[in-house]
PDB file of C-alpha atoms in Angstrom:
ATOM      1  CA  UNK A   1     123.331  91.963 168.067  1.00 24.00           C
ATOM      2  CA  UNK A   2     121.329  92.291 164.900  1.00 25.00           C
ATOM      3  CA  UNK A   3     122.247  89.431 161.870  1.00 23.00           C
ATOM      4  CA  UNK A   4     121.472  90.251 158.355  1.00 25.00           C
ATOM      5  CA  UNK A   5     121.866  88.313 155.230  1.00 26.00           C
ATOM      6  CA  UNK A   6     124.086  90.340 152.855  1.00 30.00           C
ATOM      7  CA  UNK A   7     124.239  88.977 149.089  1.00 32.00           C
ATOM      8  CA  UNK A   8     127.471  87.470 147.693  1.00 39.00           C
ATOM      9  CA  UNK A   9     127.824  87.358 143.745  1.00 33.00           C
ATOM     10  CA  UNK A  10     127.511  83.420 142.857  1.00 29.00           C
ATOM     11  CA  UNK A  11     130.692  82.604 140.595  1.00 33.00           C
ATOM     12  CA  UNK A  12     131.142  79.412 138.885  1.00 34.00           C
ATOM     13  CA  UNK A  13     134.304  77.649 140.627  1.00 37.00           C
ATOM     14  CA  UNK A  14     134.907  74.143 138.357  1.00 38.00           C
ATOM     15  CA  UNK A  15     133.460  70.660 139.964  1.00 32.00           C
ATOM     16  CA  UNK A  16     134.516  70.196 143.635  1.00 38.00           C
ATOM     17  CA  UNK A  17     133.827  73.604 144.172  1.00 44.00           C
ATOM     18  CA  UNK A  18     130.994  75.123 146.304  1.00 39.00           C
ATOM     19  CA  UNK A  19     128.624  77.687 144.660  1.00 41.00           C
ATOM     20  CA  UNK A  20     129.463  80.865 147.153  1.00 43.00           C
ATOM     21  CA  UNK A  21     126.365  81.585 149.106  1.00 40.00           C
ATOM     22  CA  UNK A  22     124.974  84.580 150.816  1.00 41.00           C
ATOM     23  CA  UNK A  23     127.115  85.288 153.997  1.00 44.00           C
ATOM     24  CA  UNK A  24     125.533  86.127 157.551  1.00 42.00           C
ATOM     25  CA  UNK A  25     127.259  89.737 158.659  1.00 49.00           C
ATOM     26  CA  UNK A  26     126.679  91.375 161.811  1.00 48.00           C
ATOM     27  CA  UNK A  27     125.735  95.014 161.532  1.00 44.00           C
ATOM     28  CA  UNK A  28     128.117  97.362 163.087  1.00 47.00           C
ATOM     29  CA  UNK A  29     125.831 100.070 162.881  1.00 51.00           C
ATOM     30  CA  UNK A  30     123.912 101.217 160.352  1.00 57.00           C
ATOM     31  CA  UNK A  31     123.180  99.478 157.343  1.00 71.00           C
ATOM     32  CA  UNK A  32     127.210  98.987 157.155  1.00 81.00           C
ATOM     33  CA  UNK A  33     127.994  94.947 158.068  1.00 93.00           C
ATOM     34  CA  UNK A  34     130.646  94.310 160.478  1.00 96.00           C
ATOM     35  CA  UNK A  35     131.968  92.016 157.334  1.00 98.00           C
ATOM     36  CA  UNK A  36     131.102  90.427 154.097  1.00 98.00           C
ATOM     37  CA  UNK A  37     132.515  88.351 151.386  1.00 99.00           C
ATOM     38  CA  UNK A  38     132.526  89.633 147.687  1.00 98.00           C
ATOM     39  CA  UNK A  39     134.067  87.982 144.379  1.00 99.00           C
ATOM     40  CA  UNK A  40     136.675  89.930 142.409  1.00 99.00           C
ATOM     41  CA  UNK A  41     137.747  87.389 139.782  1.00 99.00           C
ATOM     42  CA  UNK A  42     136.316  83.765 139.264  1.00 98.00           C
ATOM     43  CA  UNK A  43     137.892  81.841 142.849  1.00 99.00           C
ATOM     44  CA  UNK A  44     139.210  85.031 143.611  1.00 99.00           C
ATOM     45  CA  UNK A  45     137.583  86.764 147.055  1.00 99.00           C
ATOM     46  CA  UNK A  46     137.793  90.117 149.325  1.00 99.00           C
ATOM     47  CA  UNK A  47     136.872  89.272 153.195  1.00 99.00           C
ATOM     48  CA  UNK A  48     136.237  92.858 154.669  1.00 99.00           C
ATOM     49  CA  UNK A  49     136.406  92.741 158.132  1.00 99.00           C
ATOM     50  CA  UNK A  50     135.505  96.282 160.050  1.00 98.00           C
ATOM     51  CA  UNK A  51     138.167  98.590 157.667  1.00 97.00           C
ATOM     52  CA  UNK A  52     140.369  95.668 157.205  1.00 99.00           C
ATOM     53  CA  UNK A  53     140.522  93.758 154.658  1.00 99.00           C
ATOM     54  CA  UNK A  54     141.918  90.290 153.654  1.00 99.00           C
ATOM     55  CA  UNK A  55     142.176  87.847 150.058  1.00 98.00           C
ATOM     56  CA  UNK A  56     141.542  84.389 149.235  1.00 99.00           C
ATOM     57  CA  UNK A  57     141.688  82.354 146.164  1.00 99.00           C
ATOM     58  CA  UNK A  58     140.483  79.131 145.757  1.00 99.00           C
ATOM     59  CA  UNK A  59     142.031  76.576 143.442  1.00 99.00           C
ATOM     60  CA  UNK A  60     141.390  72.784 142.206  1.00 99.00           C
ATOM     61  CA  UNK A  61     143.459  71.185 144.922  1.00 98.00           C
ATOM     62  CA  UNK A  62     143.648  74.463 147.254  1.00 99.00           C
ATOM     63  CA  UNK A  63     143.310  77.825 148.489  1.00 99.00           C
ATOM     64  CA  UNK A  64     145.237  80.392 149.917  1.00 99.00           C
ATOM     65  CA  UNK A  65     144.485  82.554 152.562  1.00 99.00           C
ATOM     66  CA  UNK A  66     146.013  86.345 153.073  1.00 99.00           C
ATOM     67  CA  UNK A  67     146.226  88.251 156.804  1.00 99.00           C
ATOM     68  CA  UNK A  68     144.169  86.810 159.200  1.00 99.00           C
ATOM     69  CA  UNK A  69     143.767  90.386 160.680  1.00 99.00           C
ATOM     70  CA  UNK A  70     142.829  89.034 164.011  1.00 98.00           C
ATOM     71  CA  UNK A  71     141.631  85.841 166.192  1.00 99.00           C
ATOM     72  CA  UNK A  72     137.827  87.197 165.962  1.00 98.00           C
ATOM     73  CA  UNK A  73     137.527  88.202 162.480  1.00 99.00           C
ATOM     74  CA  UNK A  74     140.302  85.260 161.751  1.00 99.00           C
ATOM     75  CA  UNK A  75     137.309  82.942 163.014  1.00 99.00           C
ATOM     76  CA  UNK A  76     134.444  84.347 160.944  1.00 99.00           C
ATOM     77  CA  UNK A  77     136.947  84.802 158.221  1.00 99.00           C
ATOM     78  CA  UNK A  78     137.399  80.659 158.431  1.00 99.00           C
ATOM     79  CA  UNK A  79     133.739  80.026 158.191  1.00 99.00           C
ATOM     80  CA  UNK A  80     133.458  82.443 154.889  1.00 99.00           C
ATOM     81  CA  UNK A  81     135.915  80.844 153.447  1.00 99.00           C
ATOM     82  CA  UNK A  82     134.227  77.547 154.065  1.00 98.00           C
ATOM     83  CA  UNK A  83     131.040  78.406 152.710  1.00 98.00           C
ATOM     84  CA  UNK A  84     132.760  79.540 149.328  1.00 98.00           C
ATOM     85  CA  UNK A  85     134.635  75.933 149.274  1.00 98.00           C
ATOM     86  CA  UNK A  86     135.516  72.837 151.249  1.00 98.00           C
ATOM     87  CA  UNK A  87     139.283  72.523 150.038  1.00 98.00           C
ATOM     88  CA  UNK A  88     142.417  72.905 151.954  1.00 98.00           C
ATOM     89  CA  UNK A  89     143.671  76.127 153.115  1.00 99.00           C
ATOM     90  CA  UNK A  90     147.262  74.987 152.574  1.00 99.00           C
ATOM     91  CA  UNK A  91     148.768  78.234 152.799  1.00 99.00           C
ATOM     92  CA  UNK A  92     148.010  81.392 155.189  1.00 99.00           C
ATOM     93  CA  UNK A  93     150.127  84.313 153.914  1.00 99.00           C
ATOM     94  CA  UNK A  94     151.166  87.552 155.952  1.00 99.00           C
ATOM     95  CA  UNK A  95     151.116  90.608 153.462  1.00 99.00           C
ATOM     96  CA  UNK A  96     153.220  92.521 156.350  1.00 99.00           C
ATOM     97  CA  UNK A  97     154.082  91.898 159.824  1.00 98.00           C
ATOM     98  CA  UNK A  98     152.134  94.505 161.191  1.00 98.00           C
ATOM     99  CA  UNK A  99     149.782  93.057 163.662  1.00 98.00           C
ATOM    100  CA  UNK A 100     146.914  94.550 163.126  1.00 98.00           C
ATOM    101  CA  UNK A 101     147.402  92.402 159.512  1.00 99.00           C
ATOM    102  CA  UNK A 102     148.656  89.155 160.478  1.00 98.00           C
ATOM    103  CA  UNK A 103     147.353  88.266 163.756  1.00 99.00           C
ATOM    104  CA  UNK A 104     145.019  85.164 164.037  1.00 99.00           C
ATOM    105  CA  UNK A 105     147.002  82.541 161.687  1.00 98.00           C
ATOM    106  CA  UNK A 106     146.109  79.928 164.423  1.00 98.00           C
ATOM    107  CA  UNK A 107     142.263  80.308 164.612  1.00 98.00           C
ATOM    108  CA  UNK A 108     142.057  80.569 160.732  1.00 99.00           C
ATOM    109  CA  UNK A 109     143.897  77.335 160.161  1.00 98.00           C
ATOM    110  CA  UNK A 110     142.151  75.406 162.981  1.00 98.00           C
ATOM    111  CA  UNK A 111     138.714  76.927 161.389  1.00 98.00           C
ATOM    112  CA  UNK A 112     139.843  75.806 158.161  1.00 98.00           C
ATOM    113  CA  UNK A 113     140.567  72.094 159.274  1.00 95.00           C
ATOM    114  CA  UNK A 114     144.658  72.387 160.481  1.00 95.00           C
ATOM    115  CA  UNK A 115     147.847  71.875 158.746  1.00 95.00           C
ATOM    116  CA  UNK A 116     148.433  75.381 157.192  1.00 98.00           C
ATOM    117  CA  UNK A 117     151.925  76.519 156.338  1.00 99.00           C
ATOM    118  CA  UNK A 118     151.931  80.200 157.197  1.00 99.00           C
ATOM    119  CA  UNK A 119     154.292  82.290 154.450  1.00 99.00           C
ATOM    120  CA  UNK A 120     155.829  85.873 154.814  1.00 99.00           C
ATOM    121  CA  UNK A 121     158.787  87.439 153.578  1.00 99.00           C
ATOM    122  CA  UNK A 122     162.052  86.599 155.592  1.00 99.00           C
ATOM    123  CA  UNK A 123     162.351  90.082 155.824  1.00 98.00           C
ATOM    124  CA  UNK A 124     159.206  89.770 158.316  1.00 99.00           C
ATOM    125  CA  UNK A 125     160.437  86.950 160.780  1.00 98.00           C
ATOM    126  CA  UNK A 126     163.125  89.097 163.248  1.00 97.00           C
ATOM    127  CA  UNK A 127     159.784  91.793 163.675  1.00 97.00           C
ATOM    128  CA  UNK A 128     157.362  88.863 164.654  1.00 98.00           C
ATOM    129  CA  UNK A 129     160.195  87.205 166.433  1.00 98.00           C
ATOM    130  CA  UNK A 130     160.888  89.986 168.633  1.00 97.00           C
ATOM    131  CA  UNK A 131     156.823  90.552 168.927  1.00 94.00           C
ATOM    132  CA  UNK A 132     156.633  86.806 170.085  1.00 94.00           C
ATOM    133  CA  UNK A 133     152.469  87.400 170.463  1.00 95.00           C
ATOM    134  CA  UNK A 134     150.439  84.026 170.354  1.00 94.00           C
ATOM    135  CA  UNK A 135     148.318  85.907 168.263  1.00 96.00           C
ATOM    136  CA  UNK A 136     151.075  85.853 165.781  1.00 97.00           C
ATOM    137  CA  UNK A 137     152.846  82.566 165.420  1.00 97.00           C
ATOM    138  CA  UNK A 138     155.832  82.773 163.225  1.00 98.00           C
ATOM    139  CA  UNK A 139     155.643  81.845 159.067  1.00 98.00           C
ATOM    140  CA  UNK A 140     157.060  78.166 158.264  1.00 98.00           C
ATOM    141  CA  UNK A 141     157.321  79.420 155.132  1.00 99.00           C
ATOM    142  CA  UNK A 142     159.580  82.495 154.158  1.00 99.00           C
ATOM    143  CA  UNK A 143     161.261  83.695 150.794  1.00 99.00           C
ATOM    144  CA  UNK A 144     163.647  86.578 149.689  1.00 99.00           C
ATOM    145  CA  UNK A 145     162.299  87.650 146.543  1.00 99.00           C
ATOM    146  CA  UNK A 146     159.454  85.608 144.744  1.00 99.00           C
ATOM    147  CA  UNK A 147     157.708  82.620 145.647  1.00 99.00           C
ATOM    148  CA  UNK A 148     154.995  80.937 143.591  1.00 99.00           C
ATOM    149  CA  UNK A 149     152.079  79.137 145.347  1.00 99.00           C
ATOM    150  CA  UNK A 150     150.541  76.234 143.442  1.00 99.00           C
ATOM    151  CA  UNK A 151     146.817  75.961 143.962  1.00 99.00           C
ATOM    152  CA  UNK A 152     145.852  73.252 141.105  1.00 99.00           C
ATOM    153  CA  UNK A 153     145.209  74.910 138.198  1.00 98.00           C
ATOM    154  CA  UNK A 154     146.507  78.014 138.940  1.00 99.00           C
ATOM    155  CA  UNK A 155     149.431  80.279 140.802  1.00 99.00           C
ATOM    156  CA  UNK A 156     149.611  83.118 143.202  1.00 99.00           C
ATOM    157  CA  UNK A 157     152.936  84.739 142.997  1.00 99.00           C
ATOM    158  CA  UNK A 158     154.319  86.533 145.717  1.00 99.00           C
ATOM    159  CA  UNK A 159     156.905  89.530 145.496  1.00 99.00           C
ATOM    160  CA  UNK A 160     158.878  91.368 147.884  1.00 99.00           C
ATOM    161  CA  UNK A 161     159.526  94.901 146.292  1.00 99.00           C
ATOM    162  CA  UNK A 162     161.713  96.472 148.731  1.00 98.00           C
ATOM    163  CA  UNK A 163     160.957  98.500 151.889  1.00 99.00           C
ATOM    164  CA  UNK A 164     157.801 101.414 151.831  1.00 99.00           C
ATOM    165  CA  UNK A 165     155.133 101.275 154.331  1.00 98.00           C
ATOM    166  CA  UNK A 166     157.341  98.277 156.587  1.00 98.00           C
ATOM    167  CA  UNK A 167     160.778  96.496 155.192  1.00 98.00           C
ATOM    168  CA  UNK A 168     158.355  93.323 154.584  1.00 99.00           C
ATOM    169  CA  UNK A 169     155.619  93.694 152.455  1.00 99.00           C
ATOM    170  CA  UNK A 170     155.078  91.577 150.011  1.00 99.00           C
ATOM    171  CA  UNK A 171     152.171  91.942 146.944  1.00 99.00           C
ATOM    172  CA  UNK A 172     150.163  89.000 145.854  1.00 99.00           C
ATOM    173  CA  UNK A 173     149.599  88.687 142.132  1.00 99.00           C
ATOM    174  CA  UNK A 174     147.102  85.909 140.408  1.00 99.00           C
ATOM    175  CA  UNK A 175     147.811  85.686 136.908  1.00 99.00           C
ATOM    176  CA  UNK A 176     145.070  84.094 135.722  1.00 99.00           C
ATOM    177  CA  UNK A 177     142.554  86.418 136.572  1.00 99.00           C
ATOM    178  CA  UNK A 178     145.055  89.365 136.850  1.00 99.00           C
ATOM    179  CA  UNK A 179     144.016  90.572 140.283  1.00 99.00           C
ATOM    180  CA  UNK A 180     146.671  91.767 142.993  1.00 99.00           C
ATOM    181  CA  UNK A 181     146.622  92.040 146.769  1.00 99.00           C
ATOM    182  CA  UNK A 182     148.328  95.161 147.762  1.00 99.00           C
ATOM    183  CA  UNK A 183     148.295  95.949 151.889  1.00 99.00           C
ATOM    184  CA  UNK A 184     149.044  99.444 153.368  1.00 99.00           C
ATOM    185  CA  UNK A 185     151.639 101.392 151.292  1.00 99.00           C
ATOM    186  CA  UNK A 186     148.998 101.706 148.614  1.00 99.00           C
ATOM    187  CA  UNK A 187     145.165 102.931 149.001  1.00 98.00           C
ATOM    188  CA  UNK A 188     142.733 103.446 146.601  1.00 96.00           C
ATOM    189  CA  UNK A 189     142.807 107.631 146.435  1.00 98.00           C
ATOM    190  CA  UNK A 190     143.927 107.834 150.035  1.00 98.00           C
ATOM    191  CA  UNK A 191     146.853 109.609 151.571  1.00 99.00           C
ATOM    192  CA  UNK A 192     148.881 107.730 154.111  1.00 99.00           C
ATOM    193  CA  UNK A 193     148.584 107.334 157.774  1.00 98.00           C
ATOM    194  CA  UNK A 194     148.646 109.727 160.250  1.00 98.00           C
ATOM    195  CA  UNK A 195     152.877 110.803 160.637  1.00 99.00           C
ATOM    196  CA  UNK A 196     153.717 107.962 158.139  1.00 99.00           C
ATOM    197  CA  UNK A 197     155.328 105.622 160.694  1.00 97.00           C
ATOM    198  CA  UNK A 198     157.439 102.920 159.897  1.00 96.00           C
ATOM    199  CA  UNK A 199     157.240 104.124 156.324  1.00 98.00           C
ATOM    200  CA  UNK A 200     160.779 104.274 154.049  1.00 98.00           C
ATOM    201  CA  UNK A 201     161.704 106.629 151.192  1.00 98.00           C
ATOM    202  CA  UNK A 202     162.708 106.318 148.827  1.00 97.00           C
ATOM    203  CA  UNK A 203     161.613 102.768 148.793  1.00 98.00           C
ATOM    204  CA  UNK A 204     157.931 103.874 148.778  1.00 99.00           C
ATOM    205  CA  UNK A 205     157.902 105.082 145.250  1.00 99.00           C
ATOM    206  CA  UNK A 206     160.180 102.401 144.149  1.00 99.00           C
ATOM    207  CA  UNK A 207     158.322  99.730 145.540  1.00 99.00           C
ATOM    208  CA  UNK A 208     155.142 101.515 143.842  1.00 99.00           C
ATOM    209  CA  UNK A 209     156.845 101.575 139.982  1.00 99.00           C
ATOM    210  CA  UNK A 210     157.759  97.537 140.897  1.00 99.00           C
ATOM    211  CA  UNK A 211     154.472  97.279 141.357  1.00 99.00           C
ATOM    212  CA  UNK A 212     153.212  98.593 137.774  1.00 99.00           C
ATOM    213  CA  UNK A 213     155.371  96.729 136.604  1.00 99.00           C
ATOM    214  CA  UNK A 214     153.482  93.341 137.606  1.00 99.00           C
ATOM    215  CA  UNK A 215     150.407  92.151 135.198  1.00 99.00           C
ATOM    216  CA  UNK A 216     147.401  93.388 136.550  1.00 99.00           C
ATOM    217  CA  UNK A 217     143.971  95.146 136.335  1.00 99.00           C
ATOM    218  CA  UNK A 218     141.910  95.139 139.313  1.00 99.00           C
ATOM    219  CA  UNK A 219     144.023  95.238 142.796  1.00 99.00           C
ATOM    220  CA  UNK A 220     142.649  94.859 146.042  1.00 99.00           C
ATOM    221  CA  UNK A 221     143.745  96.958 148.789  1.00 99.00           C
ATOM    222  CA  UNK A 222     144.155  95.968 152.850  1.00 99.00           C
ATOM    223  CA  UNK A 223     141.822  99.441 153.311  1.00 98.00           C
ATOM    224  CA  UNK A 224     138.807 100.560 151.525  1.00 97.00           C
ATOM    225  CA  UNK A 225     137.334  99.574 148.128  1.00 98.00           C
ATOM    226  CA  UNK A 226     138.608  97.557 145.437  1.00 99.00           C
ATOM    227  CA  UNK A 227     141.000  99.314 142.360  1.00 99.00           C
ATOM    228  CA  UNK A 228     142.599  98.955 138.902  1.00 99.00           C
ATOM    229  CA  UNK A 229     146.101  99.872 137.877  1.00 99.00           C
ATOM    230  CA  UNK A 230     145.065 103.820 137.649  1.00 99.00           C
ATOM    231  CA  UNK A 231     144.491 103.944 141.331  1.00 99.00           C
ATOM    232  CA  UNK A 232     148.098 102.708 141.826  1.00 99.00           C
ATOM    233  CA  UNK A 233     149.286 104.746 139.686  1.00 99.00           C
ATOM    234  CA  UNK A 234     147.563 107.795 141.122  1.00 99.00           C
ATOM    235  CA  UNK A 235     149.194 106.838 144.355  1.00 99.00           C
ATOM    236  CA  UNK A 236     152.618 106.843 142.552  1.00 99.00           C
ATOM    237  CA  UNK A 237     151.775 110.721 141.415  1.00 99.00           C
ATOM    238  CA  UNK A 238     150.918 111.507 145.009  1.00 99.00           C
ATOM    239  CA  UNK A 239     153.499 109.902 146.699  1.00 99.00           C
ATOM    240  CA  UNK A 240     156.443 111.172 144.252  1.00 99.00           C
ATOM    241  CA  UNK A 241     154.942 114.719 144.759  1.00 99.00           C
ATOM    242  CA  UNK A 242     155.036 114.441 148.722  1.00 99.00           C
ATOM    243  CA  UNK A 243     158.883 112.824 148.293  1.00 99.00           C
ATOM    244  CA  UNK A 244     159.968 115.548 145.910  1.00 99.00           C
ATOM    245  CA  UNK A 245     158.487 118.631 147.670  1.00 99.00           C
ATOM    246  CA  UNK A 246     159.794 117.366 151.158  1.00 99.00           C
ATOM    247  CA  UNK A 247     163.393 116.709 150.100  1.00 98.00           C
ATOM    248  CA  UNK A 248     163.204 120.238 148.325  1.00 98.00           C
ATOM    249  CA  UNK A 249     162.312 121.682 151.671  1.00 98.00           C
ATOM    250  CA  UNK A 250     165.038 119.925 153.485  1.00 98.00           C
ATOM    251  CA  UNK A 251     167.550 121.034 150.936  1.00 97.00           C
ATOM    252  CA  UNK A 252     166.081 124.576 150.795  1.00 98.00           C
ATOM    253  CA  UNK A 253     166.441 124.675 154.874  1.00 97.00           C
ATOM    254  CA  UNK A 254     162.872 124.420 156.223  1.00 98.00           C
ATOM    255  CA  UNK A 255     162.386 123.396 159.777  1.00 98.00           C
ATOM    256  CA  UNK A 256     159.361 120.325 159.786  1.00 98.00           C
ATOM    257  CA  UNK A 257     157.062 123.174 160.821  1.00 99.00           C
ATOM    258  CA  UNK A 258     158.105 125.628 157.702  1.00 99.00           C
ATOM    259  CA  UNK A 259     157.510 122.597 155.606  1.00 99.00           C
ATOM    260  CA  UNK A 260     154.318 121.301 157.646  1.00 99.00           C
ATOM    261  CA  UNK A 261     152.544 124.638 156.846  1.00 98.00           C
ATOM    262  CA  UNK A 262     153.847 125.851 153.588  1.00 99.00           C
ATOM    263  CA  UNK A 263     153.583 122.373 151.172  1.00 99.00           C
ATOM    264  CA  UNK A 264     150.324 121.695 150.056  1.00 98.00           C
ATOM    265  CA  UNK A 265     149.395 119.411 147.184  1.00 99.00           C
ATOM    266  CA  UNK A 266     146.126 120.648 146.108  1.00 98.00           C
ATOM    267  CA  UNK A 267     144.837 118.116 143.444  1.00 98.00           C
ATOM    268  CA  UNK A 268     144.916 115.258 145.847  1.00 99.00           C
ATOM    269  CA  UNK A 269     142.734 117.585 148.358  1.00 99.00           C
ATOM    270  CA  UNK A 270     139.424 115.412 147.723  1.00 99.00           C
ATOM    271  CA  UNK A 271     141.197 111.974 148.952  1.00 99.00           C
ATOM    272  CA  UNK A 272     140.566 110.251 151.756  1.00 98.00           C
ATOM    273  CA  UNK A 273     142.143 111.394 154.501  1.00 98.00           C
ATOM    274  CA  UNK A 274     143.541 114.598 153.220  1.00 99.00           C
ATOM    275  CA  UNK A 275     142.231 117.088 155.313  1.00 98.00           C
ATOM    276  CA  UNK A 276     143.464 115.403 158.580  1.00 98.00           C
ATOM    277  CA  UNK A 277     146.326 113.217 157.622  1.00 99.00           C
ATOM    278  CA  UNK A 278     148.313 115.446 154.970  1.00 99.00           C
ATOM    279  CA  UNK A 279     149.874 117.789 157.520  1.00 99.00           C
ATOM    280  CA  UNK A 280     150.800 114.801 159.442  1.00 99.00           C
ATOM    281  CA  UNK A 281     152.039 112.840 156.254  1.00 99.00           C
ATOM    282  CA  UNK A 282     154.500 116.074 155.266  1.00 99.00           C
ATOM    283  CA  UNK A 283     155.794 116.230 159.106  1.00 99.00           C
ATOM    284  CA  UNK A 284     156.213 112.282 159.016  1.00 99.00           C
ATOM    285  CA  UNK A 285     158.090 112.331 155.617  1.00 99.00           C
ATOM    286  CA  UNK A 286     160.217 115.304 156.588  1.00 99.00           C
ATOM    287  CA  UNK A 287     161.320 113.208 159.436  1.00 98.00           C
ATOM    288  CA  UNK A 288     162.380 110.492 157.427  1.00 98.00           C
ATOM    289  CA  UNK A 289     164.142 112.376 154.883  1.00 98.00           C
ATOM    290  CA  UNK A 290     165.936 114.575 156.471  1.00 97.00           C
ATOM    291  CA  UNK A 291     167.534 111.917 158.702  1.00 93.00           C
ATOM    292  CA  UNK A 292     168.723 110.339 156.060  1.00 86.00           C
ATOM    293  CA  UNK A 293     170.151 113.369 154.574  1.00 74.00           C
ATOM    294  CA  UNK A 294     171.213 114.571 157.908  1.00 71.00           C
ATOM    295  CA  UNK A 295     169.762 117.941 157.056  1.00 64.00           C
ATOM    296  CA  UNK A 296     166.751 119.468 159.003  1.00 63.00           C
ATOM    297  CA  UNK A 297     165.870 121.888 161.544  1.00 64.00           C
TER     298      UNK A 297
END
């Protein structure tokens, strides 16, 4: 396996703190690195692992860590965060319970030195109950609504907007240096995955305007590169046009094919994902909808 050195911007973290140093990331291929560490915000940090992506932020007395992903990028995910600083992890948060998300809690708080209270919404606990991986052990922490996570000096709020992508995500929010963590139901000019599965309307686009609605500027996302509030927004446009024109094709009759090849949202045709995902996004939508409605053919 080939190791290169991939440089990490140095940002100035108070006394106690360690200066964050260039991380070590295997190349996956390419000159792309299996993973790397990047600042957003002063003690605020993106850990890309593969297309995944996970968020830390560092405080005077401690840090919180988001998604461990899995147990192998959960263990190089430790040792990042311990060459950025040598404080407590106290908390290791699940954005979602998807697995692919919040897998490898265990080997990120043994990497981290122990005793880490894992958090998710309550909404999450009956999916990774019934999952019962050891990949996945179950949060000690949950909350309904809001919870606020107190890292010395500073906050991370947590909110639970309602169902969209699962029933339990939850968006991080760091006042301070006004930087949310979003995971999965928002992308930065993407269009969702595949057949949409798992995925709730209306509670996407309502859990998107409760998002504006927090105080932010830069957001990071669990896939791809970093945003700002226009990105979400821009997902709000695209995924109010895909609700609208699928629920106007249930009304109107459509079968899921009639709908499949006849709606087409044009000015979103440069995103990510478009070309091979849209079709499936329409059928996965139409789905949804018209259960609910009990309409559809």
């Amino acid at each position: 396996m080939v190791i290169r050195t991939v440089l990490l911007a140095v940002v100035g973290l108070g006394a106690g703190a360690l200066a964050a140093p260039a991380p070590v990331a295997a190349l996956q291929g390419g000159d792309t690195p299996r993973f790397e560490t990047t600042a957003v915000a002063e003690g605020v940090y993106r850990f890309r692992w593969q297309a995944h992506v996970a968020f830390f932020v560092v405080g005077e007395r401690a840090v919180a860590a988001f998604d461990p992903l899995n147990p192998e990028a959960a263990a190089v995910y430790a040792r990042e965060i311990r060459r950025v600083t040598d404080r407590p992890v106290r908390w290791i948060v699940y954005s979602h319970s998807d697995a692919d998300h919040a897998s490898g809690a265990a080997v990120l708080a043994e990497g981290t030195g122990g005793g880490a209270e894992i958090v998710a919404t309550r909404a999450a606990v009956d999916d990774i109950m019934r999952r019962a991986s050891p990949d996945q052990p179950p949060p000690t922490v949950t909350f309904e609504r809001t919870l606020s996570l107190d890292l010395g000096g500073r906050t991370v709020e947590l909110h639970y907007l309602g169902p969209n992508h699962s029933d339990n995500s939850l968006v991080a929010l760091v006042p301070d240096a006004r930087v949310a963590f979003a995971v999965d139901f928002v992308n930065a000019d993407r269009v969702g995955f595949r057949d949409l599965p798992g995925w709730h309307f209306p509670g996407q686009t309502v859990s998107i305007r409760r998002m504006l609605g927090l105080d932010f500027d830069t957001v990071v996302f669990g896939h791809g590169p970093v945003g700002d509030r226009a990105a979400v927004f821009r997902q709000l446009e695209y995924w109010d046009a895909l609700e609208r024109a699928v629920r106007d094709a249930v009304r109107a009759g459509w079968t899921e094919d009639e709908a499949a090849a006849r709606i087409r949202l044009e000015r979103f045709a440069d995103w990510g994902g478009y070309e091979d995902w849209f079709e499936l996004n329409v059928r996965g939508a139409y789905r949804i909808i018209a259960g609910a409605e009990g309409g559809g053919r």
